XYZ file of C-alpha atoms in Angstrom:
308
model
C 2.358 29.414 17.931
C -0.076 27.000 18.667
C 0.998 23.226 18.203
C -1.891 22.905 15.196
C -0.006 26.173 13.430
C 2.723 24.351 14.541
C 2.766 20.692 12.996
C 1.348 22.417 9.545
C 4.326 24.684 9.456
C 6.615 21.673 9.827
C 4.500 19.345 7.074
C 4.832 22.222 4.647
C 8.968 22.504 4.898
C 8.898 18.655 4.597
C 6.390 18.471 1.554
C 8.869 21.190 -0.349
C 12.245 20.088 0.881
C 14.805 19.029 -1.819
C 15.184 15.860 0.448
C 12.101 14.599 -1.150
C 13.976 14.122 -4.373
C 16.040 11.922 -2.788
C 13.706 9.967 -0.209
C 10.868 9.168 -3.304
C 13.218 8.867 -6.516
C 10.000 8.056 -9.209
C 11.717 6.571 -11.891
C 10.033 7.759 -15.513
C 6.901 6.284 -16.101
C 6.320 3.048 -17.151
C 3.258 3.733 -18.277
C 0.162 6.301 -19.446
C -3.654 6.667 -18.902
C -4.392 3.874 -21.703
C -1.716 1.810 -20.968
C -3.676 -0.781 -19.128
C -7.480 -0.064 -20.267
C -8.892 -3.061 -18.484
C -7.453 -2.326 -15.138
C -6.189 1.085 -15.048
C -8.927 3.348 -13.016
C -9.538 6.631 -10.877
C -10.485 7.543 -7.700
C -10.584 10.583 -6.087
C -8.350 12.386 -3.777
C -11.460 14.118 -2.046
C -14.583 12.039 -2.633
C -16.661 15.310 -1.156
C -15.589 17.281 -3.939
C -16.733 17.006 -7.389
C -13.955 18.713 -8.768
C -11.524 16.581 -7.274
C -8.152 15.329 -8.508
C -7.753 11.789 -9.807
C -5.561 9.338 -8.535
C -4.231 6.198 -10.910
C -4.501 3.029 -9.316
C -4.297 -0.742 -10.870
C -7.424 -3.195 -9.731
C -7.827 -6.678 -9.851
C -10.971 -8.465 -8.618
C -11.058 -11.823 -7.963
C -14.424 -14.189 -8.835
C -13.858 -15.564 -5.188
C -12.162 -13.108 -3.579
C -13.681 -12.179 0.089
C -10.725 -9.829 1.159
C -9.400 -6.390 -0.740
C -6.249 -5.935 -0.265
C -4.391 -2.012 -0.978
C -1.093 -2.136 -2.120
C 1.674 0.542 -1.566
C 4.991 -0.365 -3.638
C 8.671 0.387 -3.088
C 10.979 3.253 -3.853
C 12.189 3.505 -7.810
C 8.930 1.613 -9.409
C 5.928 2.726 -10.077
C 2.722 0.842 -11.355
C 3.924 -0.205 -14.695
C 6.763 -1.850 -13.360
C 4.193 -3.547 -10.706
C 1.391 -4.847 -12.858
C 2.617 -8.479 -13.159
C 3.505 -9.028 -9.089
C 0.317 -7.885 -8.279
C -1.780 -9.573 -10.846
C 0.238 -12.463 -9.705
C -1.185 -12.182 -5.883
C -4.644 -11.665 -6.502
C -4.640 -15.080 -8.588
C -2.882 -16.897 -5.465
C -4.650 -15.246 -2.298
C -7.936 -14.947 -4.189
C -8.514 -11.896 -3.290
C -9.711 -8.648 -4.885
C -6.478 -6.238 -5.181
C -5.864 -2.008 -5.489
C -2.727 -0.823 -5.843
C -2.144 3.059 -4.880
C 0.034 5.059 -7.195
C 2.144 7.486 -5.721
C 1.812 11.759 -6.876
C 4.499 12.155 -8.890
C 4.844 8.568 -10.004
C 3.863 7.179 -13.242
C 0.501 8.620 -14.718
C -0.142 10.414 -11.031
C 0.105 14.255 -11.016
C 1.508 16.030 -8.091
C 4.609 15.687 -6.639
C 5.568 13.219 -3.970
C 5.766 13.629 -0.120
C 4.790 11.633 3.307
C 2.066 13.995 2.793
C 0.943 13.283 -0.285
C 1.505 9.362 -0.710
C -0.521 9.365 2.975
C -3.738 11.399 1.412
C -3.444 8.977 -1.767
C -3.761 6.184 0.196
C -6.260 7.240 2.738
C -8.443 7.938 -0.309
C -7.665 4.781 -1.926
C -9.221 2.950 1.922
C -12.004 5.548 1.598
C -12.797 4.879 -1.864
C -13.133 1.001 -1.137
C -15.175 1.504 2.237
C -16.884 4.393 0.974
C -18.092 3.522 -2.942
C -17.736 0.138 -3.035
C -18.818 -0.188 0.578
C -16.635 -2.695 1.636
C -16.068 -3.406 5.647
C -12.875 -2.171 6.753
C -12.201 -5.742 8.618
C -12.061 -7.159 4.794
C -8.777 -4.840 3.974
C -5.574 -6.180 4.087
C -3.088 -3.099 3.969
C 0.191 -4.267 2.161
C 3.340 -1.995 2.064
C 6.525 -2.464 0.127
C 9.940 -0.571 1.354
C 8.576 3.172 1.022
C 5.311 1.874 1.069
C 5.405 0.495 4.509
C 4.708 4.057 5.772
C 1.778 4.938 4.745
C 0.249 1.688 5.230
C 1.708 1.128 8.735
C -0.043 4.506 9.386
C -3.562 3.370 8.061
C -3.814 0.308 10.057
C -2.860 2.287 13.089
C -5.465 4.920 12.145
C -8.396 2.136 11.788
C -7.152 0.565 15.364
C -7.543 3.925 17.059
C -10.946 4.730 15.871
C -12.448 1.043 16.066
C -12.836 0.302 13.327
C -9.925 -1.963 12.270
C -8.743 -3.339 9.043
C -8.639 -6.876 8.513
C -4.791 -6.784 8.341
C -1.757 -5.493 7.911
C 1.685 -6.921 5.932
C 4.714 -5.269 6.118
C 7.132 -6.104 3.316
C 10.826 -4.877 3.803
C 9.928 -2.063 6.487
C 12.166 0.527 8.442
C 11.365 1.739 11.436
C 11.342 5.215 10.263
C 12.879 7.100 6.914
C 15.258 9.259 9.706
C 16.802 5.489 11.228
C 17.400 4.557 7.607
C 19.012 7.453 6.981
C 21.138 7.495 10.675
C 22.309 3.172 9.138
C 23.765 5.234 6.274
C 25.409 7.918 7.392
C 25.086 8.343 10.695
C 24.761 11.264 13.132
C 24.445 13.424 9.992
C 20.705 12.243 9.295
C 20.104 13.833 13.110
C 19.335 17.370 10.910
C 16.260 15.181 8.565
C 12.918 15.377 9.756
C 10.516 12.541 10.347
C 9.201 10.823 7.935
C 6.743 7.597 7.934
C 7.646 6.202 11.526
C 6.596 3.016 11.321
C 7.824 2.352 15.440
C 5.442 5.008 15.852
C 2.448 3.596 14.331
C 3.093 -0.183 14.662
C 3.119 -0.169 18.683
C -1.170 1.049 18.005
C -2.081 -1.743 15.816
C -3.893 -4.500 17.217
C -4.702 -6.129 14.032
C -2.958 -9.402 12.643
C 0.212 -7.972 11.257
C 2.227 -9.904 8.968
C 6.256 -8.903 8.159
C 8.808 -10.198 6.020
C 12.574 -9.230 5.596
C 15.239 -10.850 3.812
C 18.090 -10.756 6.053
C 20.911 -9.970 3.336
C 18.885 -6.754 2.470
C 21.536 -3.876 2.559
C 19.406 -1.350 1.860
C 17.260 -2.028 5.018
C 18.749 -4.043 7.919
C 17.057 -6.971 9.079
C 16.516 -5.837 12.669
C 14.336 -2.575 12.066
C 11.667 -5.690 10.832
C 12.292 -7.356 14.350
C 11.599 -4.474 16.484
C 8.619 -3.692 14.825
C 7.723 -7.410 15.352
C 8.696 -7.279 18.500
C 6.853 -3.731 19.668
C 3.635 -4.697 17.949
C 1.096 -5.562 20.132
C -1.111 -7.727 17.777
C -2.425 -11.067 19.111
C -2.116 -12.130 15.596
C 1.425 -11.589 14.136
C 3.875 -13.133 11.825
C 7.461 -12.410 10.782
C 9.854 -14.137 8.223
C 12.789 -13.814 7.985
C 14.516 -15.825 4.664
C 17.952 -16.249 5.262
C 18.910 -15.929 1.350
C 17.134 -12.660 0.118
C 17.808 -9.315 0.066
C 15.929 -5.937 -0.042
C 15.082 -6.815 -3.948
C 15.674 -10.653 -4.510
C 13.400 -12.747 -3.035
C 11.848 -16.069 -3.318
C 8.203 -15.023 -4.348
C 6.731 -18.996 -3.873
C 8.755 -19.597 -0.486
C 9.004 -16.214 0.996
C 5.709 -14.388 0.232
C 3.140 -16.399 -1.309
C 2.777 -19.366 0.443
C 3.841 -17.518 3.853
C 1.475 -14.919 3.709
C -1.948 -17.318 2.645
C -1.376 -19.620 5.490
C -1.130 -16.610 7.531
C -4.645 -15.153 5.702
C -5.766 -18.677 6.164
C -4.950 -18.796 10.339
C -5.586 -15.355 10.851
C -8.709 -14.117 8.673
C -11.922 -15.437 9.972
C -13.540 -15.188 6.940
C -10.901 -15.620 4.462
C -11.981 -19.245 3.089
C -15.310 -18.568 3.294
C -17.697 -19.152 -0.004
C -20.497 -17.022 2.110
C -18.454 -14.187 2.587
C -16.861 -13.276 -0.669
C -17.327 -9.637 -1.491
C -20.105 -8.570 -3.463
C -19.817 -5.451 -5.511
C -22.528 -4.827 -8.038
C -21.881 -3.896 -11.313
C -23.634 -0.493 -10.947
C -21.517 0.694 -8.693
C -18.546 -0.186 -9.798
C -20.070 1.773 -13.413
C -20.419 4.776 -11.269
C -17.788 4.768 -9.249
C -15.044 3.760 -10.909
C -13.531 5.677 -14.052
C -11.864 3.996 -16.890
C -8.372 5.380 -18.393
C -10.239 5.600 -21.500
C -13.822 6.428 -21.067
C -16.091 5.697 -24.620
C -19.366 5.081 -24.962
C -19.021 1.513 -24.211
C -18.528 0.809 -20.824
C -19.318 -2.905 -20.887
C -15.832 -3.384 -22.824
C -13.946 -2.075 -20.047
C -16.101 -3.758 -17.423
C -16.050 -7.036 -19.191
C -12.041 -7.089 -18.598
C -11.969 -5.089 -15.485
C -14.003 -8.499 -13.733
C -11.668 -10.870 -14.578
C -8.102 -11.491 -14.300
């Protein structure tokens, strides 16, 4: 076999592996397509295919936004459990925010796997850059726990292709899923295929990088964050290691909101520039975003969508 065929076969085996049910433990859906009529939107998995499956996402727009956050959540949650946290991010950082749903989670069709989650994340970025015409330099890719995998990969890809994103934010990241398993069960994890190799990706990221990881984390040791920070070649990078926080419990104000606000202000040139506010004409939103409950009066959902 040639290398392309081998890569395809490895990906296929990982996608259908029973291991995925343990790596991606999707909770029972906490929302439906009708739950957030003002913020639940749909974008195509393939914007070149009119019959493409649609991926749900939560969208928050801020009138003073100069940047767009693409957010990938952690494990054992879906967007329904994240809505208040996501809205808080958009409000406090005065950013637009598009939160990606993973296939097989919430209202999103499909099955969760490394490749399907990567595809949903890539499609979200293409949706913003191609359809909403957001410059890649205005994107902030942010992931938490398992969600750090797809955003680290996307950030590395953007840097390799010469169109780097504005910043990468990793909250409770890991070196790789396989390394996490080794930390838990030792050499038994050697039989696992590699998934979300953040260490391989981070060495290619030259955009500004911020990493947050609680020192009491018993799920992913904080040394993973330290090594990612040490290996990252970005000229602008920040590492926050709250001493009293673990994997799930953080002080949002002191551990996340305030440090990242300072990071954005110091490292994103256009962040506080009133002249750099992202302009998204209503006609582009109306044609590109699909409301969860289409009706004849699209202005109703647009009016709610434009405010947080």
